[in-house]
Structures are given as C-alpha cells and as structure tokens.
Coordinates of C-alpha atoms and ligand atoms in Angstrom, one line a residue:
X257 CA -76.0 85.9 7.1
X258 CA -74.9 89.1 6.6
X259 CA -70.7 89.8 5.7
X260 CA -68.4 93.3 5.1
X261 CA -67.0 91.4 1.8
X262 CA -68.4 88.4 -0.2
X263 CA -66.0 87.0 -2.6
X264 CA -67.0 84.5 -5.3
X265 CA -64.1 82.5 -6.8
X266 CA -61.2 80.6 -4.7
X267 CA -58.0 81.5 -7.1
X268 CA -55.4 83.8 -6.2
X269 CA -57.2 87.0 -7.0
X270 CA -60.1 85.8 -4.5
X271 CA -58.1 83.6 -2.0
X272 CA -55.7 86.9 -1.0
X273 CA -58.6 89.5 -1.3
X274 CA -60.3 87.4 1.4
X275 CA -57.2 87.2 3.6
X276 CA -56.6 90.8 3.2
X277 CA -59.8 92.2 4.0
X278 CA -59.7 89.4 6.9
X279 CA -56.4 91.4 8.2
X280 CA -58.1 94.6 7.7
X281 CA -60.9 93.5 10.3
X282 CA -63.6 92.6 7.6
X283 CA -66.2 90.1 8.4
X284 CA -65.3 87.9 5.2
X285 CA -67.2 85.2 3.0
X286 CA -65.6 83.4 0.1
X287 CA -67.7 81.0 -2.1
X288 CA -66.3 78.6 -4.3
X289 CA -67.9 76.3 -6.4
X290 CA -65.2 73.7 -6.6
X291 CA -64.7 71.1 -3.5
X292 CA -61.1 72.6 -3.5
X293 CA -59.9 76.4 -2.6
X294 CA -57.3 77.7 -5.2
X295 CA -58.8 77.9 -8.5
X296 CA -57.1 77.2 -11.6
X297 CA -53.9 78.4 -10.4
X298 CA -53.7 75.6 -8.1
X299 CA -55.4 73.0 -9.1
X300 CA -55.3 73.1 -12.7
X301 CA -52.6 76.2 -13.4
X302 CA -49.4 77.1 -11.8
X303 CA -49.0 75.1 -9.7
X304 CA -49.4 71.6 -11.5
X305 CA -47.6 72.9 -14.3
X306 CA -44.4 73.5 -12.1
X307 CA -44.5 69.9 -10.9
X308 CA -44.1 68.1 -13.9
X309 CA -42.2 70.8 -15.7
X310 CA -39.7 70.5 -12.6
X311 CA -39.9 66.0 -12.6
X312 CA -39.6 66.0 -16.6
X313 CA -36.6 68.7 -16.3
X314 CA -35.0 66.0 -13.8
X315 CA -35.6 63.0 -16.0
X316 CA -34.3 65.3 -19.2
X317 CA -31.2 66.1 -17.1
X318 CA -30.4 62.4 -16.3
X319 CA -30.7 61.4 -20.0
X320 CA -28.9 64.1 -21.5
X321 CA -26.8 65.8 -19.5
X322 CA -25.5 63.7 -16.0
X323 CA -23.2 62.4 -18.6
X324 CA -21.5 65.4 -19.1
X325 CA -20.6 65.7 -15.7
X326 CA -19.0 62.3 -15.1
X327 CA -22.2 61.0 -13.6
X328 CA -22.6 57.4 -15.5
X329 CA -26.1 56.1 -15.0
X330 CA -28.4 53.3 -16.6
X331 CA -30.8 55.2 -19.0
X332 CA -33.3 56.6 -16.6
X333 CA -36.7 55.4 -17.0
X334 CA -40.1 56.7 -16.3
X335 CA -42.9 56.4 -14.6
X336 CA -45.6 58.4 -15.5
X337 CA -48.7 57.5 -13.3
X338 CA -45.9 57.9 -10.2
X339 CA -45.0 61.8 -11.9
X340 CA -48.8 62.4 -12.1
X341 CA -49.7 60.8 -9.1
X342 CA -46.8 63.6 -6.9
X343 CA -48.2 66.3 -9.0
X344 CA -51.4 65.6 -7.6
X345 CA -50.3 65.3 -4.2
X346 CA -48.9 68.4 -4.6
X347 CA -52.1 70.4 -5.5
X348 CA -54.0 68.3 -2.6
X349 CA -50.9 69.9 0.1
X350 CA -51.4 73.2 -1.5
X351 CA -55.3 73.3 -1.7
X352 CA -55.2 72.0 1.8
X353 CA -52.9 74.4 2.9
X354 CA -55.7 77.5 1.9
X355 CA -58.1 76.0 3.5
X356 CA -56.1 76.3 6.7
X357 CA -55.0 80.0 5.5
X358 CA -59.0 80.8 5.2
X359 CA -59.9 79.0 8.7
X360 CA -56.6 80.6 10.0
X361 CA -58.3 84.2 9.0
X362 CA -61.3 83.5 10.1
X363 CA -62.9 84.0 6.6
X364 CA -66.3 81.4 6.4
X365 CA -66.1 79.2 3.2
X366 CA -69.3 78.7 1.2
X367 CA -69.0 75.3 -1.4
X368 CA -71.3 76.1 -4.8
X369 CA -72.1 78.4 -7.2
X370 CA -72.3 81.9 -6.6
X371 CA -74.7 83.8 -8.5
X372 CA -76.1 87.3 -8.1
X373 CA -79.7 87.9 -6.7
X374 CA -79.1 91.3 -6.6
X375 CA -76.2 94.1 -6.0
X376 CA -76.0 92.8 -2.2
X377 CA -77.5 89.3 -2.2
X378 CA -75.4 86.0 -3.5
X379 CA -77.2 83.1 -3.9
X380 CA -74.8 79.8 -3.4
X381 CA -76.3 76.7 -5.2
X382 CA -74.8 73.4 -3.5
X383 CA -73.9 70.1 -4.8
X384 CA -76.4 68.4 -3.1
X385 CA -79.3 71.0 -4.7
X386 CA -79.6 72.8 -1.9
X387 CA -79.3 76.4 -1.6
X388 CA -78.5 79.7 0.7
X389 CA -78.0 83.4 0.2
X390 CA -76.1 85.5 2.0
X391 CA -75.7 89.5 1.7
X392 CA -72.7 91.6 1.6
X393 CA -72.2 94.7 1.7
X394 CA -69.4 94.6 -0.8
X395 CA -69.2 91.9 -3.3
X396 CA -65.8 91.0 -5.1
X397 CA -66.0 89.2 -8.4
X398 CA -62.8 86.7 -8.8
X399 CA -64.4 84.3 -11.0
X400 CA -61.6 83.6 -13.4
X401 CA -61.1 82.2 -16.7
X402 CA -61.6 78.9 -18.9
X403 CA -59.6 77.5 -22.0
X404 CA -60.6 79.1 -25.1
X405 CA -60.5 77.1 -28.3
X406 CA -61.4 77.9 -32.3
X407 CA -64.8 78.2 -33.6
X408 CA -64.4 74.9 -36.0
X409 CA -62.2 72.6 -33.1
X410 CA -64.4 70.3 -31.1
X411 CA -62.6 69.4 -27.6
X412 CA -63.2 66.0 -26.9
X413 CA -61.1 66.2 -23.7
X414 CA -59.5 62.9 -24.5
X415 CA -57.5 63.5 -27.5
X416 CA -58.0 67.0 -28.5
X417 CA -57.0 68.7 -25.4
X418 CA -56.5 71.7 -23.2
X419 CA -54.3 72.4 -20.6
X420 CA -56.2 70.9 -17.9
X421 CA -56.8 67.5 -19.5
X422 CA -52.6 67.6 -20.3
X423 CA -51.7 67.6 -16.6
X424 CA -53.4 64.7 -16.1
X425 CA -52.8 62.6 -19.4
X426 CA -53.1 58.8 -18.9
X427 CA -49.9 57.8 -21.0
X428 CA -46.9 59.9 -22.8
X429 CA -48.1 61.0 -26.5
X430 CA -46.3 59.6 -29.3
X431 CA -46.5 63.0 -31.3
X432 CA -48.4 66.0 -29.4
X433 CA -49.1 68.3 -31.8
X434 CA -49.5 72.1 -30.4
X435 CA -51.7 74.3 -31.1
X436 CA -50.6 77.8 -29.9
X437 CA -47.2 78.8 -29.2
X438 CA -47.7 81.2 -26.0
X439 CA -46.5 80.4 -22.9
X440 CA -48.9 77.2 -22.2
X441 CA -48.2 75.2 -25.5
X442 CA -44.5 76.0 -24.9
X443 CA -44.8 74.9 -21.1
X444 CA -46.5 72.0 -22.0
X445 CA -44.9 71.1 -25.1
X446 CA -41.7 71.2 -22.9
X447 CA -42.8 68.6 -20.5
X448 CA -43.7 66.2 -23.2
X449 CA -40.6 66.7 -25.9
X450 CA -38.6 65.7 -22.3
X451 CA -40.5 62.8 -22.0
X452 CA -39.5 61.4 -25.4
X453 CA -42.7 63.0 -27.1
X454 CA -42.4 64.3 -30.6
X455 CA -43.8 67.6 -29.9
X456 CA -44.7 70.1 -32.9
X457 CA -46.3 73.6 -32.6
X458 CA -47.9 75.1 -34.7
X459 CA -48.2 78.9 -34.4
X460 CA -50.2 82.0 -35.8
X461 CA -48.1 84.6 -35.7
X462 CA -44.4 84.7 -37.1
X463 CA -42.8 83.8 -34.1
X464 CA -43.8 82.1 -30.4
X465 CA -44.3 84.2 -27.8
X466 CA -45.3 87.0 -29.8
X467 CA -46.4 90.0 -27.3
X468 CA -42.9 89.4 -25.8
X469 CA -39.2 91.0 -27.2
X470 CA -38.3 90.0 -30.7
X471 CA -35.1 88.6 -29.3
X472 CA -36.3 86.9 -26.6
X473 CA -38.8 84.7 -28.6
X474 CA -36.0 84.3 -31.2
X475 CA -33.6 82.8 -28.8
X476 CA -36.3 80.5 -27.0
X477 CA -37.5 79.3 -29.9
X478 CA -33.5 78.5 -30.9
X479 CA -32.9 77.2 -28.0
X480 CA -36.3 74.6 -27.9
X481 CA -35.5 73.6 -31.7
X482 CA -32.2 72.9 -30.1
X483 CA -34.0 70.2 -27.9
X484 CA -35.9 68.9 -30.6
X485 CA -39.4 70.8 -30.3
X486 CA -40.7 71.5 -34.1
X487 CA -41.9 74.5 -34.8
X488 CA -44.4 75.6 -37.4
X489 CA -44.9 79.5 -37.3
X490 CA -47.1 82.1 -39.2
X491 CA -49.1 78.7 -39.5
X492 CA -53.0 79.6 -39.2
X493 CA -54.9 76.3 -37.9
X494 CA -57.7 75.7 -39.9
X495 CA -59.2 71.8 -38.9
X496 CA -58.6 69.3 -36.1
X497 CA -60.1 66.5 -36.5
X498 CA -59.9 63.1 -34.6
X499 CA -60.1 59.3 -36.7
X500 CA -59.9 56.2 -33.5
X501 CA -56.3 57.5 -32.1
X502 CA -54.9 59.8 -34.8
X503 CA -55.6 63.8 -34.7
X504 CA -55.4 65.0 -37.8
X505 CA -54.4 69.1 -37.7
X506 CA -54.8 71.0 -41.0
X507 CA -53.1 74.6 -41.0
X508 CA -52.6 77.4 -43.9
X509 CA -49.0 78.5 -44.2
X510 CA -47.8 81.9 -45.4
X511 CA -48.3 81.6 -48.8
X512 CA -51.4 79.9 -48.7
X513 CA -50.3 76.0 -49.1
X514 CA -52.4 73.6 -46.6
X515 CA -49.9 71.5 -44.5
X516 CA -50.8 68.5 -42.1
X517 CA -49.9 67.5 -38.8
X518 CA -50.7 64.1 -37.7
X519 CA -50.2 63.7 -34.3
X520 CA -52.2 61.1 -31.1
X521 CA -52.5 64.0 -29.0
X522 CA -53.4 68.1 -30.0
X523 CA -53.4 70.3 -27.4
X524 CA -55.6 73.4 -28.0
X525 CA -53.0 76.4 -26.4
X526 CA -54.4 79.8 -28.1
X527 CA -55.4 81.6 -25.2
X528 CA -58.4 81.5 -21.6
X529 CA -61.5 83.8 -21.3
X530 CA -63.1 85.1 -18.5
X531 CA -66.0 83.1 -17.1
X532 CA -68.5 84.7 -15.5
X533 CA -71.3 81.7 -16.5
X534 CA -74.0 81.4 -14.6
X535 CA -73.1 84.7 -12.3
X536 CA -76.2 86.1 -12.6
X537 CA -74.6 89.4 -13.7
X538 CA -77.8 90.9 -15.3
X539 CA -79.3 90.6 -12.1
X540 CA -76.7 92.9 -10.3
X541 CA -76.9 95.1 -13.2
X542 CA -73.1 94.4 -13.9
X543 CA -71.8 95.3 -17.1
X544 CA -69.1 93.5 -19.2
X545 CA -66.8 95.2 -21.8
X546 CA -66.7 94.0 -25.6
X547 CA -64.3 91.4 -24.9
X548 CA -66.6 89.9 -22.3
X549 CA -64.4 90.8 -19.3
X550 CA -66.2 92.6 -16.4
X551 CA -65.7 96.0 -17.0
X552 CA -63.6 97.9 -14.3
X553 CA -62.7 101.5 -13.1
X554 CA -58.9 102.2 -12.1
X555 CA -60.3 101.0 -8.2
X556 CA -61.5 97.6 -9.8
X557 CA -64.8 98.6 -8.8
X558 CA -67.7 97.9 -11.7
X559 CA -70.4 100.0 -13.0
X560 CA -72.3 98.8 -9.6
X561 CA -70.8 100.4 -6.7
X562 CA -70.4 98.4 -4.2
X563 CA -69.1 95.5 -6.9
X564 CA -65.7 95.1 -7.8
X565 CA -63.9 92.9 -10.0
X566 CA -60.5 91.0 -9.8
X567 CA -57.9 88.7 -11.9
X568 CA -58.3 86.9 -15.0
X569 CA -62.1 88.1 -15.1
X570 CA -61.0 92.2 -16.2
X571 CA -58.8 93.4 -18.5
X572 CA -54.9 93.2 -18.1
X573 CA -52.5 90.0 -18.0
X574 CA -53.9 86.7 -16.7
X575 CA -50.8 86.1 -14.3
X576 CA -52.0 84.7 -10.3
X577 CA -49.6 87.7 -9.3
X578 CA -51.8 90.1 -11.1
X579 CA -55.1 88.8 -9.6
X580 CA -53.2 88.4 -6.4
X581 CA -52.3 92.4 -6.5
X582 CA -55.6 93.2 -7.3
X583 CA -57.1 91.4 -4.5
X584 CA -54.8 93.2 -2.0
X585 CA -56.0 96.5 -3.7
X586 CA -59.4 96.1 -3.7
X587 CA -59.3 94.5 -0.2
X588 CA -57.1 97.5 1.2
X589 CA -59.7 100.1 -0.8
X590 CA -62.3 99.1 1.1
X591 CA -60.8 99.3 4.3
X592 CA -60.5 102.8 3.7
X593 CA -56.2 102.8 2.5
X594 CA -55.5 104.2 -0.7
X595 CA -53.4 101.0 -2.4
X596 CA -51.9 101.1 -5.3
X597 CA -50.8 98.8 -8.9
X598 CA -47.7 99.7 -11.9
X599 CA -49.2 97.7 -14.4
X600 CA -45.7 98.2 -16.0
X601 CA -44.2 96.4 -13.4
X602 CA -46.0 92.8 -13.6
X603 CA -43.0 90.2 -14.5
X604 CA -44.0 87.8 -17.3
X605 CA -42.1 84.2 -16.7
X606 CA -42.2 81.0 -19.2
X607 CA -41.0 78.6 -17.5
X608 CA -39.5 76.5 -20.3
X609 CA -35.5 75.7 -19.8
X610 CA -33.8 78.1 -19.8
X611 CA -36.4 80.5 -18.5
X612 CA -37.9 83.5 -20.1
X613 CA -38.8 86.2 -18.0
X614 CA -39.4 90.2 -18.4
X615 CA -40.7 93.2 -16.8
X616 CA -41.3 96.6 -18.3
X617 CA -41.4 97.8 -22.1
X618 CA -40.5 95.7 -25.2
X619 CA -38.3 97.3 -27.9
X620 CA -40.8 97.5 -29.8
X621 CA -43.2 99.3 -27.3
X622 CA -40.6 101.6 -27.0
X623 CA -40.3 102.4 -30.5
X624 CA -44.0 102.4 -31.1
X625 CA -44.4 105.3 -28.3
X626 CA -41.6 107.1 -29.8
X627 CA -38.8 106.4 -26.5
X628 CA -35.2 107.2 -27.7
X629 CA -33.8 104.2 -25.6
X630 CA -30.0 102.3 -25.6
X631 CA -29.8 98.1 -25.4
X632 CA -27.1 96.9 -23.2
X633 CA -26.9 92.7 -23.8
X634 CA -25.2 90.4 -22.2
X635 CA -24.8 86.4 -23.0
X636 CA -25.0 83.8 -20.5
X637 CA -22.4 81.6 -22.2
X638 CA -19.4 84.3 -21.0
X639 CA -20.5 83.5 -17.1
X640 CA -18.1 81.1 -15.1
X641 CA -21.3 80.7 -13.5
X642 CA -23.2 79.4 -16.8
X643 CA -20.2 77.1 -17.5
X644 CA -20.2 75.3 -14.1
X645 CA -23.3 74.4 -14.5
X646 CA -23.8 73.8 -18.2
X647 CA -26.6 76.2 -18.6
X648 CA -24.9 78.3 -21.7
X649 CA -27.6 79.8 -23.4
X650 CA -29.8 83.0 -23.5
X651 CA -29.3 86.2 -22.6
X652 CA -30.1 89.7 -21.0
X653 CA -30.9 92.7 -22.1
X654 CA -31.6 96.0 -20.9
X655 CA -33.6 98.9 -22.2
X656 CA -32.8 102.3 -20.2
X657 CA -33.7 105.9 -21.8
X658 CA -30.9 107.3 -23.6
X659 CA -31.0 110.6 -22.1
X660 CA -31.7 109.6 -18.3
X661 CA -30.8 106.2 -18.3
X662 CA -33.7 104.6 -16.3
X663 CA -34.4 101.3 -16.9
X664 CA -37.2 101.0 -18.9
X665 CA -37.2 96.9 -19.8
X666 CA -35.5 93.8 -18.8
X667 CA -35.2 90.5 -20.8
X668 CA -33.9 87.4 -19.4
X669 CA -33.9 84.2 -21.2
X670 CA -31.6 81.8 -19.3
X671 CA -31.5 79.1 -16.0
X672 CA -33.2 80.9 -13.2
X673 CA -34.1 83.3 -15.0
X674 CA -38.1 83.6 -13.4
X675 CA -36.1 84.7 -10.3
X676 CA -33.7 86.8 -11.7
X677 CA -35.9 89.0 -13.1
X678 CA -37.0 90.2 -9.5
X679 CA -34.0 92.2 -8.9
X680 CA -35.0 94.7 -12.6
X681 CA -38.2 94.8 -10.8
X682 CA -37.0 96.2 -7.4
X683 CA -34.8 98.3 -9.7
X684 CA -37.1 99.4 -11.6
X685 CA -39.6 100.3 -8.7
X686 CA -37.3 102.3 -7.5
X687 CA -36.6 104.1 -10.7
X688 CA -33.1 103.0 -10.6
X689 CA -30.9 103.8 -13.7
X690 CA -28.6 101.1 -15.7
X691 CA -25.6 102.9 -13.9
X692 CA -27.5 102.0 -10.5
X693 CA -27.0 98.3 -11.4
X694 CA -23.9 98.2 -12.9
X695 CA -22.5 99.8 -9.7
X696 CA -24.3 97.1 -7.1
X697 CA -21.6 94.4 -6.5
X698 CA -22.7 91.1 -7.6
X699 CA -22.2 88.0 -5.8
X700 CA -19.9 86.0 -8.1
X701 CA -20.3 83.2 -9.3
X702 CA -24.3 84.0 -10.1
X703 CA -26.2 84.5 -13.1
X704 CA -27.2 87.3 -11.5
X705 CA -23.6 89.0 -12.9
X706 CA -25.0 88.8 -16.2
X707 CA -28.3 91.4 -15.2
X708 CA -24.7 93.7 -13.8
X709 CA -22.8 93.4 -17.0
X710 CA -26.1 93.9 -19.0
X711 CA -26.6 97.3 -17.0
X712 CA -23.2 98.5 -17.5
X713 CA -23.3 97.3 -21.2
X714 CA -26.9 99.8 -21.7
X715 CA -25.2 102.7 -19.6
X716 CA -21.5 103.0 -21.1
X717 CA -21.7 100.6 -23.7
X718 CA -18.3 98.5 -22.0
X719 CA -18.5 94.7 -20.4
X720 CA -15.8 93.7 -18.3
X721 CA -16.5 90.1 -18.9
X722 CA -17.1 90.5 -23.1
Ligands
FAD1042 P1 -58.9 81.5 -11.1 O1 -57.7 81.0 -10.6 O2 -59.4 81.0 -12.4 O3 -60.0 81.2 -10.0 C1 -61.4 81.4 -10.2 C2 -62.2 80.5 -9.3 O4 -63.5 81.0 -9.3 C3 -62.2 79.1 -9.7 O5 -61.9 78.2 -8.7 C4 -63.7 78.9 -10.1 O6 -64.1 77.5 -9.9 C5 -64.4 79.8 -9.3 N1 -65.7 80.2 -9.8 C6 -66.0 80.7 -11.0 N2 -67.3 81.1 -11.1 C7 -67.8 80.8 -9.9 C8 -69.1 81.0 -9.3 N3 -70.1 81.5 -10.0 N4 -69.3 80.6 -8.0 C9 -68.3 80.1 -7.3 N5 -67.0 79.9 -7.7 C10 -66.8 80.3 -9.0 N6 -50.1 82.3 -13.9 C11 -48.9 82.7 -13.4 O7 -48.8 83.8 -12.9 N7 -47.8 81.8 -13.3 C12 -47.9 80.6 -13.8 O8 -46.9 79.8 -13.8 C13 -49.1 80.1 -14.5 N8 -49.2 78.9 -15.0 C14 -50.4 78.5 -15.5 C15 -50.4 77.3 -16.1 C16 -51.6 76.8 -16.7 C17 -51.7 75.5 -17.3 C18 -52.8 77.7 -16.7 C19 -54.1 77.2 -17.3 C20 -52.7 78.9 -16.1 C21 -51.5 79.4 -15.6 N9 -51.4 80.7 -15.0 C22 -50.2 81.0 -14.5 C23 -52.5 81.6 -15.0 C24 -53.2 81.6 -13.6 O9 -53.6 80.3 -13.3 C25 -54.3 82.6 -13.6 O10 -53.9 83.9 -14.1 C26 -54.9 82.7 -12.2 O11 -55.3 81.5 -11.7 C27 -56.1 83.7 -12.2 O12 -56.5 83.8 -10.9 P2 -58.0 84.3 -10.6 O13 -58.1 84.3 -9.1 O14 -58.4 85.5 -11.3 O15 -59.0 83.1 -11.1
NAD1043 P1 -51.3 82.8 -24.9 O1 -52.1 84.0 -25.2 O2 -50.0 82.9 -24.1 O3 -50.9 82.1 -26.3 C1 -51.8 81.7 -27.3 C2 -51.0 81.6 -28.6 O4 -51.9 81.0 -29.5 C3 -50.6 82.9 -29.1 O5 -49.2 82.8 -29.5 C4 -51.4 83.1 -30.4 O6 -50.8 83.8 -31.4 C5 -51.7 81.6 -30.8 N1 -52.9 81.4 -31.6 C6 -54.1 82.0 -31.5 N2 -54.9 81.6 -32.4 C7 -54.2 80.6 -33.2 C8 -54.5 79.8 -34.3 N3 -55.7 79.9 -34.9 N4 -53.6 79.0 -34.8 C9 -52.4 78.9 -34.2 N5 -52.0 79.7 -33.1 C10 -52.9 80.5 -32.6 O7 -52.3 81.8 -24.3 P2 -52.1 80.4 -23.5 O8 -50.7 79.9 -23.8 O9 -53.3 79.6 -23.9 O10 -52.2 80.8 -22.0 C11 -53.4 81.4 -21.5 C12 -53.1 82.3 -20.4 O11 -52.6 81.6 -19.2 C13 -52.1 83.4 -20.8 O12 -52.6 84.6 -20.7 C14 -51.0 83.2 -19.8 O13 -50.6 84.5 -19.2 C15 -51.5 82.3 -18.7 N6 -50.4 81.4 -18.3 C16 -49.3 81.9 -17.7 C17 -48.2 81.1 -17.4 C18 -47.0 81.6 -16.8 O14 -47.1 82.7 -16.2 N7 -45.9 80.9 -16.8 C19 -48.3 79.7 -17.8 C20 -49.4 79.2 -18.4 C21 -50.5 80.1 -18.7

C-alpha cells in the first residue's frame, strides 16, 4: 500500500496533520498503536483532566460557596467511581468522535506500532503479532511524549503515581503529596484538595509555575494556599519511598535541612519526554537533538527529507494547540502552501480556579532581552462582574513597549481566564497596541473589562474603574 503522507501517532499533532493533508487531497495513513485515536491529549491528557477538574470544581462550589449565595443544601457528597466513571465516558465520546473525523476524511487507520524500515517504508506491528508495511512518500513523526520521573523514584503505578494513573485513582487520597509544582501537580493537586484531600507540593524552584510571570505564580500560589493546598518550594526531592500504604517523600530545603512528607498517595509531576521508543529511527537515519527530541528545521522537516516531525516529540511547548499547529503546517507544506507558526503567540492556560493563562513575553523575558516596556494591572476584585459572581481574585496585566506601545505580554490569573486570554492573542496578532484595547468597548458586566482597564492602565497609566 502505497500513501502521499503516513503519520505515526493519533494525538493532536497527528490526528489534524492527517485531516489537513486529507483536505488538501492527500491520500493519507495514520497508525496508532493504541486501540483508541487521540493520544494522550485525549485519553490520558486534556481532556480527562478537564472532566474532573470541572465535577470537583462543582462539588467544591456546593460545599463552600452555594452558601454564600442563599442556596441552603445538605453537605454534598461524593461519588467517586460515578466522577471517574463520566470522565471516562467522556474520553470514549471524544475518541469515538475522531474516529468518525478520520473515516469522515477518508484517512485509512492502521492499529500497532509504527516503526521505520526505511525513510519510506513503516512497518505496523499488531496486537495479535501480525504485521504490514506500508510506504509513503512523506512520513510525519507525531509520536508524543511519556511521564518523566527522577533517577532515584521507582513508579509503582499504584501509589507512587503519574498523571495517568491519577485520573483513574480507585479512592480519594487521604494526603497526596506532589511532586512538581507546574501546571499538572497544580491541576491535579486541585482536583484532590477539592475532594477533601490534604494536598502538599513540593517544588524545586522558588516558586510554582516557574517559566511563567513572577506575579502570576505569586498570586496562584496565594490564592491555592487560600484553599488549603500546602506548598513546599525551593524543596529539591531527594527519596520516595513506599512502606504497605504510606509514601514516604524526603526533600532538601534551602538551607540544606532534610524535611519529610508522609503522604498515601505521591504523584510524580516534574515534567514528559518525547518518546520515540521502538520507532526504528536509526533505520530512517533520523537524528535526535541532545535532549532526545527529534531534531527539526523551521519546516518541521528532519535531517531526512521527506521526514518531518510534529508536537511534543520536537523542541517547543508540549501544549495539543502547538502539535495541533504544527500538524496544519506541515500538512499545508506539503501540499505545496507556504503556512506559517508565531511561537510567541502560543497561549499557556492552568486550569486551576481561578485560571492562569498568558501569551507573549514575561517581564522577565523582557528585561533579559533588554525591552524598555510599561505594566498596566488591573484586579479582578474591582469588576461588578467579579462580585456577582464571587470570583474576586487575580488579576491582569499588560506588558506593551514603552515607546510604541504594542502589546508585548498578557497575564490573566482569574475565572475564565483560559478564554480570556484569546482576545490578547487576536490583539496581539494583529500587532495591536494597549491604546487599541483600551479603545474597544467592552461588554459590561464581563471579566473581559478587566483585559480593557489593564490596556488603558499600560498605555496612559489611568483606570476608570481604580
Ligand atoms: P500525543 O498526544 O502524546 O500522541 C502521540 C500518540 O502517538 C499516542 O497516542 C501514542 O500512543 C502514539 N504513538 C507513539 N509511538 C507510536 C508508534 N511507534 N506507533 C504508533 N503510535 C505511536 N495540553 C494542552 O494544550 N492543554 C491541556 O489542558 C493539557 N492538559 C494535559 C493534562 C495532562 C494530565 C497531560 C499529561 C498532558 C496535558 N496536555 C495539555 C499536554 C498534551 O496532552 C500534549 O501536549 C499533546 O497530547 C501532544 O500531542 P502530540 O500529538 O504531540 O502527542
Ligand atoms: P512542568 O514542566 O509544567 O512542571 C514540572 C515541575 O516540576 C517544574 O515546576 C519543575 O521545577 C518541577 N521539578 C522538576 N524536578 C523537580 C524535583 N526534583 N523536585 C521538585 N520539583 C521538581 O511539567 P508537568 O506539570 O509534569 O507537565 C508536563 C507537560 O504537560 C508540560 O509541558 C505541560 O505543558 C503539559 N500540560 C499542559 C497542561 C495545560 O496546558 N493546562 C496541563 C497539563 C500538562
């Protein structure tokens, strides 16, 4: 069998690169090794996530705050296997529904591992032992990533955890202890302090979130203490081990004094790596970089050329929009368009509550390259809109050039804020200036007002509302 494109791995970078080229009248092959399309955005990622986050924001609501608003309930109760149980049924409908999208575009599915024969050939090795090869003339690498862990941590999947084993946890932990604070410990750690969990993490660096603004990982990590999560920063994990149902977590602190963490649960959070295992890459003559990502050319395309590469497998942000993106690219390349990505312009989004979410430079990028840049912030607490609701804190803030005034980074942390941040995007795209904003009308009340009084805050330094 002979295909335009072959692309191994079903995620998001692989999934729309398939589609795409489909569009683009490619003849288009797509092997997964899993029984389900989606990858680990689906099945294991996103997209779980986002289901219990959203049931164990409901059930947190209902304890704490229904209250506030005159609504007088019976403590609200749980149950869990029922929260798992519509999380899965959620990834089923959504891996279901790209199996239609792939059938829809005519793109032939292949179930098995993909590994290189040669630059053109794929070998797929089946569950049931059997095997086939099929030969593209373009192959499209979109093999994703895997938990990493530390050298000295043995994951035992039942108690000393990743991400994938915490979706789908038999019971509620009595103390989860969190290793990592980036955006899946805090996700994570979320869901469980809401389900009554003590919930500690314990963090390298000196504060969570650390490639993101000062003041936004300030305020979130204010803002979770506020709702109990314990935080142990510029902590450097040094043990985890396991005795019957305790984990035992043994960290260094700044100066040097070993602290312990007892916990039933510990969830291993620092980080994924690319997996290209059992891709057969030497036999392509593919080439990886030094931090085993397949190593990629401004096109995506590798050291092979007809071989491209997609998603969390190359360098850059391991977001699904990202891969998602860079499938469209690379699909569109080959058709012959000349597509193109603003690495600036890839939103970030923790979807704690309230929500973190940026796009653009940090203030401290900006200062590291030298940019003589104004802030303009503004606080959620002094929107009619916040106080309706309840939802008082976080913030936004707005980088723009001090000369021009372009907008050169926006930080939301507040309620809605992972689709906030898509109107400083558009702006942004367009180039737009803090002026620009400040002069759109706003619909009122929104949080939205608080991105307008932000802008006008950066550009002439006066709120209407502060
Ligand atoms: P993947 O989604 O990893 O897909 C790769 C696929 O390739 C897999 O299905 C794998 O089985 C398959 N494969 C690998 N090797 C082979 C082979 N040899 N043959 C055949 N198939 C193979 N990102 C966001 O943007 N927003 C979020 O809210 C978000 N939440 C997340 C929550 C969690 C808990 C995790 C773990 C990740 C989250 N991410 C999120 C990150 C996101 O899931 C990844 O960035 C995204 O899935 C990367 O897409 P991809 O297509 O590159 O690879
Ligand atoms: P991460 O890189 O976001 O965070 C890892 C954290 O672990 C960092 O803060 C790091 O300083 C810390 N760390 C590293 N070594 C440590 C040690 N020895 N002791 C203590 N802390 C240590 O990685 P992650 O949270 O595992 O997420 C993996 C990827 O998945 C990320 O790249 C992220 O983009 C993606 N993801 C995205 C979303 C989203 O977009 N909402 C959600 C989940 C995951």
């Amino acid at each position: 069998m002979k295909y335009d494109i072959i692309v191994i791995g079903s995620g998001p970078g692989g999934y729309i690169a398939a589609i795409r080229a489909s569009q683009l009248g490619k003849k288009v092959a797509i092997i997964e090794k899993y029984s389900t399309l989606g990858g680990t955005c689906t099945n294991v990622g996103c997209i779980p996530s986002k289901a219990l986050l959203d049931s164990s924001h409901h059930f947190y609501d209902a304890s704490k705050h229904f209250d506030d608003h005159g609504i007088v309930i019976s403590p609200p109760k749980i149950n869990f296997k029922k929260m798992i149980d519509r999380k899965a049924g959620i990834v089923e409908t959504t891996t279901g529904g790209i199996k239609y999208l792939m059938d829809k575009n005519n793109v032939d599915v292949f179930e098995g591992l993909g590994s290189f024969v040669d630059a053109t050939h794929v070998k797929i090795a089946k569950n049931d032992g059997s095997s086939a090869t099929i030969e593209g003339t373009n192959i499209i690498i979109a093999t994703g990533s895997k938990p990493t862990t530390l050298p000295f941590i043995t994951l035992d999947k039942e108690r000393i955890i990743t991400s994938t084993e915490a979706l789908k946890l038999n019971e509620i932990p009595e103390h989860l202890v969190v290793i990592g604070g980036g955006v899946i410990g805090l996700e994570l750690g979320s869901v469980y302090k809401r389900l009554g969990a003590e919930v500690t993490v314990v963090e390298y660096a000196d504060k969570i979130t650390p490639t993101m603004d000062a003041d936004v990982s300030k305020e979130l990590q204010k803002v979770l203490k506020k709702q109990g999560i314990k935080f142990a920063v510029s902590h450097g994990v040094t043990s985890v081990e396991r005795n019957g149902n305790e984990v035992l977590v043994k960290a260094t602190d700044k100066k040097d004094r070993e602290i312990e963490f007892k916990g039933d649960y510990c969830l291993v959070a620092v980080g994924r790596k690319p997996y290209t295992e059992g891709l057969g890459l030497e036999n392509a003559g593919v080439q990886l970089n030094k931090r085993n990502q397949v190593e990629v050319n401004d096109h995506l395309q590798t050291n092979i050329s007809n071989i491209y590469a997609i998603g969390d497998v190359v360098q850059g942000a391991m977001l699904a929009h990202k891969a998602e993106e860079e499938g469209v690219v690379v699909a569109e390349y080959l058709a012959g368009q000349k597509p193109h990505i603003d690495y600036n312009l890839i939103p970030g989004v923790v979807y704690t509550w309230p929500e973190v979410a940026a796009v653009g430079k940090t203030e401290d990028e900006l200062k590291t390259a030298g940019v003589d840049y104004k802030v303009g912030k503004f606080s959620m607490r002094a929107l009619g809109r916040s106080r309706a609701s309840g939802d008082l804190d976080g913030f936004v803030k707005i980088l723009a050039d001090k000369t021009t005034d372009e907008i050169l980074g926006v930080h939301i942390v507040g309620a809605r804020a992972a689709d906030l941040i898509m109107e400083a995007a558009v702006a942004m795209e367009f180039r737009a200036s803090a002026e620009d904003l400040a002069r759109i009308c706003h619909g009122h009340p929104t949080y939205s007002e608080a991105i307008k009084e932000a802008a006008k805050t950066a550009w002439d330094g006066k709120p209407l509302n502060a």
